PDB file of C-alpha atoms and ligand atoms in Angstrom:
ATOM      1  CA  UNK M   1       0.000   0.000   0.000  1.00 60.00           C
ATOM      2  CA  UNK M   2       1.228   3.513  -0.878  1.00 67.00           C
ATOM      3  CA  UNK M   3       0.233   6.073   1.815  1.00 64.00           C
ATOM      4  CA  UNK M   4       1.784   9.159   0.156  1.00 80.00           C
ATOM      5  CA  UNK M   5      -0.490  12.150  -0.604  1.00 90.00           C
ATOM      6  CA  UNK M   6      -1.539  12.262  -4.269  1.00 96.00           C
ATOM      7  CA  UNK M   7      -1.365  15.513  -6.163  1.00 98.00           C
ATOM      8  CA  UNK M   8      -3.986  16.428  -8.756  1.00 98.00           C
ATOM      9  CA  UNK M   9      -3.827  19.101 -11.454  1.00 98.00           C
ATOM     10  CA  UNK M  10      -7.043  20.980 -12.292  1.00 98.00           C
ATOM     11  CA  UNK M  11      -6.862  22.668 -15.692  1.00 99.00           C
ATOM     12  CA  UNK M  12      -9.401  25.127 -17.075  1.00 98.00           C
ATOM     13  CA  UNK M  13      -9.253  26.202 -20.702  1.00 98.00           C
ATOM     14  CA  UNK M  14      -9.990  29.327 -22.745  1.00 98.00           C
ATOM     15  CA  UNK M  15     -12.471  31.916 -21.480  1.00 98.00           C
ATOM     16  CA  UNK M  16     -13.237  30.107 -18.236  1.00 98.00           C
ATOM     17  CA  UNK M  17     -11.546  33.044 -16.463  1.00 98.00           C
ATOM     18  CA  UNK M  18     -14.761  34.921 -17.430  1.00 96.00           C
ATOM     19  CA  UNK M  19     -16.996  32.620 -15.374  1.00 97.00           C
ATOM     20  CA  UNK M  20     -19.579  34.457 -13.311  1.00 94.00           C
ATOM     21  CA  UNK M  21     -19.343  37.589 -15.433  1.00 91.00           C
ATOM     22  CA  UNK M  22     -21.319  36.612 -18.569  1.00 88.00           C
ATOM     23  CA  UNK M  23     -23.784  33.964 -19.779  1.00 88.00           C
ATOM     24  CA  UNK M  24     -24.893  32.959 -16.224  1.00 86.00           C
ATOM     25  CA  UNK M  25     -27.909  31.180 -17.742  1.00 88.00           C
ATOM     26  CA  UNK M  26     -25.438  28.620 -19.192  1.00 90.00           C
ATOM     27  CA  UNK M  27     -22.437  28.729 -16.853  1.00 90.00           C
ATOM     28  CA  UNK M  28     -23.923  29.950 -13.553  1.00 87.00           C
ATOM     29  CA  UNK M  29     -22.879  32.745 -11.201  1.00 92.00           C
ATOM     30  CA  UNK M  30     -19.789  31.204  -9.583  1.00 95.00           C
ATOM     31  CA  UNK M  31     -16.472  32.735 -10.586  1.00 97.00           C
ATOM     32  CA  UNK M  32     -13.447  30.602 -11.418  1.00 98.00           C
ATOM     33  CA  UNK M  33     -11.961  31.589  -8.032  1.00 98.00           C
ATOM     34  CA  UNK M  34     -15.165  30.346  -6.280  1.00 97.00           C
ATOM     35  CA  UNK M  35     -14.985  27.097  -8.175  1.00 98.00           C
ATOM     36  CA  UNK M  36     -11.292  26.563  -7.432  1.00 98.00           C
ATOM     37  CA  UNK M  37     -11.777  27.262  -3.732  1.00 98.00           C
ATOM     38  CA  UNK M  38     -14.643  24.727  -3.558  1.00 98.00           C
ATOM     39  CA  UNK M  39     -12.328  22.199  -5.235  1.00 98.00           C
ATOM     40  CA  UNK M  40      -9.502  22.989  -2.777  1.00 98.00           C
ATOM     41  CA  UNK M  41     -11.896  22.354   0.097  1.00 98.00           C
ATOM     42  CA  UNK M  42     -12.982  19.032  -1.436  1.00 98.00           C
ATOM     43  CA  UNK M  43      -9.324  18.095  -2.054  1.00 98.00           C
ATOM     44  CA  UNK M  44      -8.552  18.624   1.655  1.00 98.00           C
ATOM     45  CA  UNK M  45     -11.445  16.398   2.693  1.00 98.00           C
ATOM     46  CA  UNK M  46     -10.276  13.717   0.241  1.00 98.00           C
ATOM     47  CA  UNK M  47      -6.651  13.965   1.396  1.00 97.00           C
ATOM     48  CA  UNK M  48      -5.455  15.178  -2.014  1.00 98.00           C
ATOM     49  CA  UNK M  49      -3.170  18.032  -2.994  1.00 98.00           C
ATOM     50  CA  UNK M  50      -4.621  20.219  -5.749  1.00 98.00           C
ATOM     51  CA  UNK M  51      -2.965  22.655  -8.130  1.00 98.00           C
ATOM     52  CA  UNK M  52      -5.350  24.848 -10.163  1.00 98.00           C
ATOM     53  CA  UNK M  53      -4.380  26.483 -13.463  1.00 98.00           C
ATOM     54  CA  UNK M  54      -6.319  28.315 -16.190  1.00 98.00           C
ATOM     55  CA  UNK M  55      -5.084  29.521 -19.550  1.00 98.00           C
ATOM     56  CA  UNK M  56      -6.507  31.000 -22.722  1.00 98.00           C
ATOM     57  CA  UNK M  57      -3.567  29.497 -24.637  1.00 98.00           C
ATOM     58  CA  UNK M  58      -3.570  25.964 -26.019  1.00 98.00           C
ATOM     59  CA  UNK M  59       0.247  25.724 -25.862  1.00 98.00           C
ATOM     60  CA  UNK M  60       0.299  26.755 -22.202  1.00 98.00           C
ATOM     61  CA  UNK M  61      -2.242  24.061 -21.298  1.00 98.00           C
ATOM     62  CA  UNK M  62      -0.210  21.486 -23.243  1.00 98.00           C
ATOM     63  CA  UNK M  63       2.926  22.606 -21.379  1.00 98.00           C
ATOM     64  CA  UNK M  64       1.221  22.081 -18.012  1.00 98.00           C
ATOM     65  CA  UNK M  65       0.036  18.636 -19.122  1.00 98.00           C
ATOM     66  CA  UNK M  66       3.655  17.726 -20.014  1.00 98.00           C
ATOM     67  CA  UNK M  67       4.901  18.995 -16.642  1.00 97.00           C
ATOM     68  CA  UNK M  68       2.280  16.915 -14.822  1.00 98.00           C
ATOM     69  CA  UNK M  69       4.443  13.859 -15.529  1.00 94.00           C
ATOM     70  CA  UNK M  70       6.847  14.669 -12.709  1.00 90.00           C
ATOM     71  CA  UNK M  71       4.409  16.519 -10.438  1.00 97.00           C
ATOM     72  CA  UNK M  72       0.882  15.121 -10.414  1.00 98.00           C
ATOM     73  CA  UNK M  73      -0.797  11.730 -10.251  1.00 98.00           C
ATOM     74  CA  UNK M  74      -3.983  12.775 -12.090  1.00 98.00           C
ATOM     75  CA  UNK M  75      -5.476  15.530 -14.249  1.00 98.00           C
ATOM     76  CA  UNK M  76      -8.974  17.012 -14.113  1.00 99.00           C
ATOM     77  CA  UNK M  77      -9.636  19.186 -17.133  1.00 99.00           C
ATOM     78  CA  UNK M  78     -12.323  21.428 -18.539  1.00 98.00           C
ATOM     79  CA  UNK M  79     -10.746  22.093 -21.938  1.00 98.00           C
ATOM     80  CA  UNK M  80     -13.565  24.561 -22.832  1.00 98.00           C
ATOM     81  CA  UNK M  81     -13.719  25.152 -26.624  1.00 98.00           C
ATOM     82  CA  UNK M  82     -10.466  23.149 -27.119  1.00 98.00           C
ATOM     83  CA  UNK M  83     -12.571  20.091 -26.247  1.00 98.00           C
ATOM     84  CA  UNK M  84     -14.006  20.196 -29.735  1.00 98.00           C
ATOM     85  CA  UNK M  85     -10.933  21.219 -31.731  1.00 98.00           C
ATOM     86  CA  UNK M  86      -7.637  20.163 -30.186  1.00 98.00           C
ATOM     87  CA  UNK M  87      -5.954  16.970 -31.344  1.00 98.00           C
ATOM     88  CA  UNK M  88      -2.756  18.448 -29.840  1.00 98.00           C
ATOM     89  CA  UNK M  89      -4.256  18.616 -26.334  1.00 98.00           C
ATOM     90  CA  UNK M  90      -5.643  15.087 -26.743  1.00 98.00           C
ATOM     91  CA  UNK M  91      -2.175  13.819 -27.766  1.00 98.00           C
ATOM     92  CA  UNK M  92      -0.550  15.562 -24.783  1.00 98.00           C
ATOM     93  CA  UNK M  93      -3.041  13.978 -22.358  1.00 98.00           C
ATOM     94  CA  UNK M  94      -2.459  10.584 -23.968  1.00 97.00           C
ATOM     95  CA  UNK M  95       1.324  11.006 -23.665  1.00 96.00           C
ATOM     96  CA  UNK M  96       1.339  11.903 -19.981  1.00 95.00           C
ATOM     97  CA  UNK M  97       0.036   8.506 -18.898  1.00 92.00           C
ATOM     98  CA  UNK M  98      -2.037   9.741 -15.934  1.00 96.00           C
ATOM     99  CA  UNK M  99      -5.764   9.286 -15.253  1.00 98.00           C
ATOM    100  CA  UNK M 100      -7.768  12.117 -16.830  1.00 98.00           C
ATOM    101  CA  UNK M 101     -11.260  13.221 -15.781  1.00 98.00           C
ATOM    102  CA  UNK M 102     -12.972  15.595 -18.223  1.00 98.00           C
ATOM    103  CA  UNK M 103     -15.555  17.996 -16.831  1.00 98.00           C
ATOM    104  CA  UNK M 104     -17.933  20.514 -18.394  1.00 98.00           C
ATOM    105  CA  UNK M 105     -20.287  22.890 -16.639  1.00 98.00           C
ATOM    106  CA  UNK M 106     -22.957  22.609 -19.332  1.00 97.00           C
ATOM    107  CA  UNK M 107     -24.379  19.504 -20.980  1.00 98.00           C
ATOM    108  CA  UNK M 108     -22.419  19.667 -24.243  1.00 98.00           C
ATOM    109  CA  UNK M 109     -24.732  17.034 -25.783  1.00 98.00           C
ATOM    110  CA  UNK M 110     -27.843  19.159 -25.442  1.00 97.00           C
ATOM    111  CA  UNK M 111     -26.191  22.185 -27.049  1.00 97.00           C
ATOM    112  CA  UNK M 112     -25.072  22.989 -30.621  1.00 98.00           C
ATOM    113  CA  UNK M 113     -23.999  20.050 -32.806  1.00 98.00           C
ATOM    114  CA  UNK M 114     -20.343  21.209 -32.892  1.00 98.00           C
ATOM    115  CA  UNK M 115     -20.116  20.747 -29.096  1.00 98.00           C
ATOM    116  CA  UNK M 116     -21.234  17.106 -29.212  1.00 98.00           C
ATOM    117  CA  UNK M 117     -17.816  15.737 -30.144  1.00 98.00           C
ATOM    118  CA  UNK M 118     -14.912  15.797 -27.683  1.00 98.00           C
ATOM    119  CA  UNK M 119     -11.355  14.832 -28.640  1.00 98.00           C
ATOM    120  CA  UNK M 120     -10.482  14.749 -24.937  1.00 98.00           C
ATOM    121  CA  UNK M 121     -13.161  12.121 -24.173  1.00 98.00           C
ATOM    122  CA  UNK M 122     -11.164   9.606 -26.255  1.00 98.00           C
ATOM    123  CA  UNK M 123      -8.373   9.719 -23.664  1.00 98.00           C
ATOM    124  CA  UNK M 124     -10.357  10.451 -20.478  1.00 98.00           C
ATOM    125  CA  UNK M 125     -11.190   7.774 -17.908  1.00 98.00           C
ATOM    126  CA  UNK M 126     -14.406   9.599 -17.076  1.00 98.00           C
ATOM    127  CA  UNK M 127     -16.514  12.489 -18.365  1.00 98.00           C
ATOM    128  CA  UNK M 128     -18.916  14.612 -16.306  1.00 98.00           C
ATOM    129  CA  UNK M 129     -21.086  17.296 -17.869  1.00 98.00           C
ATOM    130  CA  UNK M 130     -24.215  19.306 -17.221  1.00 97.00           C
ATOM    131  CA  UNK M 131     -23.979  19.588 -13.436  1.00 97.00           C
ATOM    132  CA  UNK M 132     -22.423  23.051 -13.182  1.00 96.00           C
ATOM    133  CA  UNK M 133     -19.835  23.536 -10.395  1.00 97.00           C
ATOM    134  CA  UNK M 134     -21.070  20.359  -8.669  1.00 97.00           C
ATOM    135  CA  UNK M 135     -19.531  18.462 -11.597  1.00 98.00           C
ATOM    136  CA  UNK M 136     -16.060  19.668 -10.550  1.00 98.00           C
ATOM    137  CA  UNK M 137     -16.580  18.288  -7.036  1.00 98.00           C
ATOM    138  CA  UNK M 138     -17.759  14.977  -8.462  1.00 98.00           C
ATOM    139  CA  UNK M 139     -14.683  14.978 -10.701  1.00 98.00           C
ATOM    140  CA  UNK M 140     -12.545  15.350  -7.554  1.00 98.00           C
ATOM    141  CA  UNK M 141     -14.364  12.385  -5.951  1.00 98.00           C
ATOM    142  CA  UNK M 142     -13.900  10.341  -9.136  1.00 98.00           C
ATOM    143  CA  UNK M 143     -10.197  11.163  -9.276  1.00 98.00           C
ATOM    144  CA  UNK M 144      -9.727  10.152  -5.608  1.00 98.00           C
ATOM    145  CA  UNK M 145     -11.439   6.861  -6.425  1.00 97.00           C
ATOM    146  CA  UNK M 146      -9.255   6.258  -9.519  1.00 97.00           C
ATOM    147  CA  UNK M 147      -6.045   7.053  -7.614  1.00 97.00           C
ATOM    148  CA  UNK M 148      -7.030   4.856  -4.667  1.00 92.00           C
ATOM    149  CA  UNK M 149      -7.739   1.932  -6.994  1.00 85.00           C
ATOM    150  CA  UNK M 150      -4.256   2.430  -8.533  1.00 75.00           C
ATOM    151  CA  UNK M 151      -2.645   2.346  -5.053  1.00 73.00           C
ATOM    152  CA  UNK M 152      -4.397  -0.905  -4.161  1.00 69.00           C
ATOM    153  CA  UNK M 153      -2.905  -2.660  -7.223  1.00 61.00           C
TER     154      UNK M 153
HETATM  155  O1  CA2 V   1     -19.712  23.645 -20.446  1.00 93.27           O
HETATM  156  C1  CA2 V   1     -18.487  23.796 -20.373  1.00 93.27           C
HETATM  157  O2  CA2 V   1     -17.857  23.723 -19.340  1.00 93.27           O
HETATM  158  C2  CA2 V   1     -17.717  24.142 -21.668  1.00 93.27           C
HETATM  159  O3  CA2 V   1     -16.449  23.478 -21.611  1.00 93.27           O
HETATM  160  C3  CA2 V   1     -17.519  25.641 -21.658  1.00 93.27           C
HETATM  161  C4  CA2 V   1     -16.863  26.176 -22.939  1.00 93.27           C
HETATM  162  C5  CA2 V   1     -17.574  25.646 -24.178  1.00 93.27           C
HETATM  163  O4  CA2 V   1     -16.876  26.051 -25.341  1.00 93.27           O
HETATM  164  C6  CA2 V   1     -17.700  24.133 -24.162  1.00 93.27           C
HETATM  165  O5  CA2 V   1     -18.418  23.733 -25.304  1.00 93.27           O
HETATM  166  C7  CA2 V   1     -18.435  23.673 -22.915  1.00 93.27           C
HETATM  167  C8  CA2 V   1     -16.907  27.712 -22.965  1.00 93.27           C
HETATM  168  C9  CA2 V   1     -16.216  28.371 -21.819  1.00 93.27           C
HETATM  169  C10 CA2 V   1     -16.473  29.840 -21.901  1.00 93.27           C
HETATM  170  O6  CA2 V   1     -16.843  30.274 -20.626  1.00 93.27           O
HETATM  171  C11 CA2 V   1     -17.408  31.511 -20.507  1.00 93.27           C
HETATM  172  C12 CA2 V   1     -17.866  31.828 -19.253  1.00 93.27           C
HETATM  173  C13 CA2 V   1     -18.452  33.047 -19.040  1.00 93.27           C
HETATM  174  C14 CA2 V   1     -18.564  33.948 -20.085  1.00 93.27           C
HETATM  175  C15 CA2 V   1     -18.105  33.628 -21.332  1.00 93.27           C
HETATM  176  C16 CA2 V   1     -17.507  32.405 -21.549  1.00 93.27           C
END
Protein backbone atom coordinates (compact mmCIF):
# COMPACT_ATOMS: atom_id res chain seq x y z
CA UNK A 1 0.00 0.00 0.00
CA UNK A 2 1.23 3.51 -0.88
CA UNK A 3 0.23 6.07 1.81
CA UNK A 4 1.78 9.16 0.16
CA UNK A 5 -0.49 12.15 -0.60
CA UNK A 6 -1.54 12.26 -4.27
CA UNK A 7 -1.36 15.51 -6.16
CA UNK A 8 -3.99 16.43 -8.76
CA UNK A 9 -3.83 19.10 -11.45
CA UNK A 10 -7.04 20.98 -12.29
CA UNK A 11 -6.86 22.67 -15.69
CA UNK A 12 -9.40 25.13 -17.08
CA UNK A 13 -9.25 26.20 -20.70
CA UNK A 14 -9.99 29.33 -22.75
CA UNK A 15 -12.47 31.92 -21.48
CA UNK A 16 -13.24 30.11 -18.24
CA UNK A 17 -11.55 33.04 -16.46
CA UNK A 18 -14.76 34.92 -17.43
CA UNK A 19 -17.00 32.62 -15.37
CA UNK A 20 -19.58 34.46 -13.31
CA UNK A 21 -19.34 37.59 -15.43
CA UNK A 22 -21.32 36.61 -18.57
CA UNK A 23 -23.78 33.96 -19.78
CA UNK A 24 -24.89 32.96 -16.22
CA UNK A 25 -27.91 31.18 -17.74
CA UNK A 26 -25.44 28.62 -19.19
CA UNK A 27 -22.44 28.73 -16.85
CA UNK A 28 -23.92 29.95 -13.55
CA UNK A 29 -22.88 32.75 -11.20
CA UNK A 30 -19.79 31.20 -9.58
CA UNK A 31 -16.47 32.74 -10.59
CA UNK A 32 -13.45 30.60 -11.42
CA UNK A 33 -11.96 31.59 -8.03
CA UNK A 34 -15.16 30.35 -6.28
CA UNK A 35 -14.99 27.10 -8.17
CA UNK A 36 -11.29 26.56 -7.43
CA UNK A 37 -11.78 27.26 -3.73
CA UNK A 38 -14.64 24.73 -3.56
CA UNK A 39 -12.33 22.20 -5.24
CA UNK A 40 -9.50 22.99 -2.78
CA UNK A 41 -11.90 22.35 0.10
CA UNK A 42 -12.98 19.03 -1.44
CA UNK A 43 -9.32 18.10 -2.05
CA UNK A 44 -8.55 18.62 1.66
CA UNK A 45 -11.45 16.40 2.69
CA UNK A 46 -10.28 13.72 0.24
CA UNK A 47 -6.65 13.97 1.40
CA UNK A 48 -5.45 15.18 -2.01
CA UNK A 49 -3.17 18.03 -2.99
CA UNK A 50 -4.62 20.22 -5.75
CA UNK A 51 -2.97 22.65 -8.13
CA UNK A 52 -5.35 24.85 -10.16
CA UNK A 53 -4.38 26.48 -13.46
CA UNK A 54 -6.32 28.31 -16.19
CA UNK A 55 -5.08 29.52 -19.55
CA UNK A 56 -6.51 31.00 -22.72
CA UNK A 57 -3.57 29.50 -24.64
CA UNK A 58 -3.57 25.96 -26.02
CA UNK A 59 0.25 25.72 -25.86
CA UNK A 60 0.30 26.75 -22.20
CA UNK A 61 -2.24 24.06 -21.30
CA UNK A 62 -0.21 21.49 -23.24
CA UNK A 63 2.93 22.61 -21.38
CA UNK A 64 1.22 22.08 -18.01
CA UNK A 65 0.04 18.64 -19.12
CA UNK A 66 3.66 17.73 -20.01
CA UNK A 67 4.90 18.99 -16.64
CA UNK A 68 2.28 16.91 -14.82
CA UNK A 69 4.44 13.86 -15.53
CA UNK A 70 6.85 14.67 -12.71
CA UNK A 71 4.41 16.52 -10.44
CA UNK A 72 0.88 15.12 -10.41
CA UNK A 73 -0.80 11.73 -10.25
CA UNK A 74 -3.98 12.78 -12.09
CA UNK A 75 -5.48 15.53 -14.25
CA UNK A 76 -8.97 17.01 -14.11
CA UNK A 77 -9.64 19.19 -17.13
CA UNK A 78 -12.32 21.43 -18.54
CA UNK A 79 -10.75 22.09 -21.94
CA UNK A 80 -13.56 24.56 -22.83
CA UNK A 81 -13.72 25.15 -26.62
CA UNK A 82 -10.47 23.15 -27.12
CA UNK A 83 -12.57 20.09 -26.25
CA UNK A 84 -14.01 20.20 -29.73
CA UNK A 85 -10.93 21.22 -31.73
CA UNK A 86 -7.64 20.16 -30.19
CA UNK A 87 -5.95 16.97 -31.34
CA UNK A 88 -2.76 18.45 -29.84
CA UNK A 89 -4.26 18.62 -26.33
CA UNK A 90 -5.64 15.09 -26.74
CA UNK A 91 -2.18 13.82 -27.77
CA UNK A 92 -0.55 15.56 -24.78
CA UNK A 93 -3.04 13.98 -22.36
CA UNK A 94 -2.46 10.58 -23.97
CA UNK A 95 1.32 11.01 -23.67
CA UNK A 96 1.34 11.90 -19.98
CA UNK A 97 0.04 8.51 -18.90
CA UNK A 98 -2.04 9.74 -15.93
CA UNK A 99 -5.76 9.29 -15.25
CA UNK A 100 -7.77 12.12 -16.83
CA UNK A 101 -11.26 13.22 -15.78
CA UNK A 102 -12.97 15.59 -18.22
CA UNK A 103 -15.55 18.00 -16.83
CA UNK A 104 -17.93 20.51 -18.39
CA UNK A 105 -20.29 22.89 -16.64
CA UNK A 106 -22.96 22.61 -19.33
CA UNK A 107 -24.38 19.50 -20.98
CA UNK A 108 -22.42 19.67 -24.24
CA UNK A 109 -24.73 17.03 -25.78
CA UNK A 110 -27.84 19.16 -25.44
CA UNK A 111 -26.19 22.19 -27.05
CA UNK A 112 -25.07 22.99 -30.62
CA UNK A 113 -24.00 20.05 -32.81
CA UNK A 114 -20.34 21.21 -32.89
CA UNK A 115 -20.12 20.75 -29.10
CA UNK A 116 -21.23 17.11 -29.21
CA UNK A 117 -17.82 15.74 -30.14
CA UNK A 118 -14.91 15.80 -27.68
CA UNK A 119 -11.35 14.83 -28.64
CA UNK A 120 -10.48 14.75 -24.94
CA UNK A 121 -13.16 12.12 -24.17
CA UNK A 122 -11.16 9.61 -26.25
CA UNK A 123 -8.37 9.72 -23.66
CA UNK A 124 -10.36 10.45 -20.48
CA UNK A 125 -11.19 7.77 -17.91
CA UNK A 126 -14.41 9.60 -17.08
CA UNK A 127 -16.51 12.49 -18.36
CA UNK A 128 -18.92 14.61 -16.31
CA UNK A 129 -21.09 17.30 -17.87
CA UNK A 130 -24.21 19.31 -17.22
CA UNK A 131 -23.98 19.59 -13.44
CA UNK A 132 -22.42 23.05 -13.18
CA UNK A 133 -19.84 23.54 -10.40
CA UNK A 134 -21.07 20.36 -8.67
CA UNK A 135 -19.53 18.46 -11.60
CA UNK A 136 -16.06 19.67 -10.55
CA UNK A 137 -16.58 18.29 -7.04
CA UNK A 138 -17.76 14.98 -8.46
CA UNK A 139 -14.68 14.98 -10.70
CA UNK A 140 -12.55 15.35 -7.55
CA UNK A 141 -14.36 12.39 -5.95
CA UNK A 142 -13.90 10.34 -9.14
CA UNK A 143 -10.20 11.16 -9.28
CA UNK A 144 -9.73 10.15 -5.61
CA UNK A 145 -11.44 6.86 -6.43
CA UNK A 146 -9.26 6.26 -9.52
CA UNK A 147 -6.05 7.05 -7.61
CA UNK A 148 -7.03 4.86 -4.67
CA UNK A 149 -7.74 1.93 -6.99
CA UNK A 150 -4.26 2.43 -8.53
CA UNK A 151 -2.65 2.35 -5.05
CA UNK A 152 -4.40 -0.90 -4.16
CA UNK A 153 -2.91 -2.66 -7.22
O1 LIG B 1 -19.71 23.65 -20.45
C1 LIG B 1 -18.49 23.80 -20.37
O2 LIG B 1 -17.86 23.72 -19.34
C2 LIG B 1 -17.72 24.14 -21.67
O3 LIG B 1 -16.45 23.48 -21.61
C3 LIG B 1 -17.52 25.64 -21.66
C4 LIG B 1 -16.86 26.18 -22.94
C5 LIG B 1 -17.57 25.65 -24.18
O4 LIG B 1 -16.88 26.05 -25.34
C6 LIG B 1 -17.70 24.13 -24.16
O5 LIG B 1 -18.42 23.73 -25.30
C7 LIG B 1 -18.43 23.67 -22.91
C8 LIG B 1 -16.91 27.71 -22.96
C9 LIG B 1 -16.22 28.37 -21.82
C10 LIG B 1 -16.47 29.84 -21.90
O6 LIG B 1 -16.84 30.27 -20.63
C11 LIG B 1 -17.41 31.51 -20.51
C12 LIG B 1 -17.87 31.83 -19.25
C13 LIG B 1 -18.45 33.05 -19.04
C14 LIG B 1 -18.56 33.95 -20.08
C15 LIG B 1 -18.10 33.63 -21.33
C16 LIG B 1 -17.51 32.40 -21.55
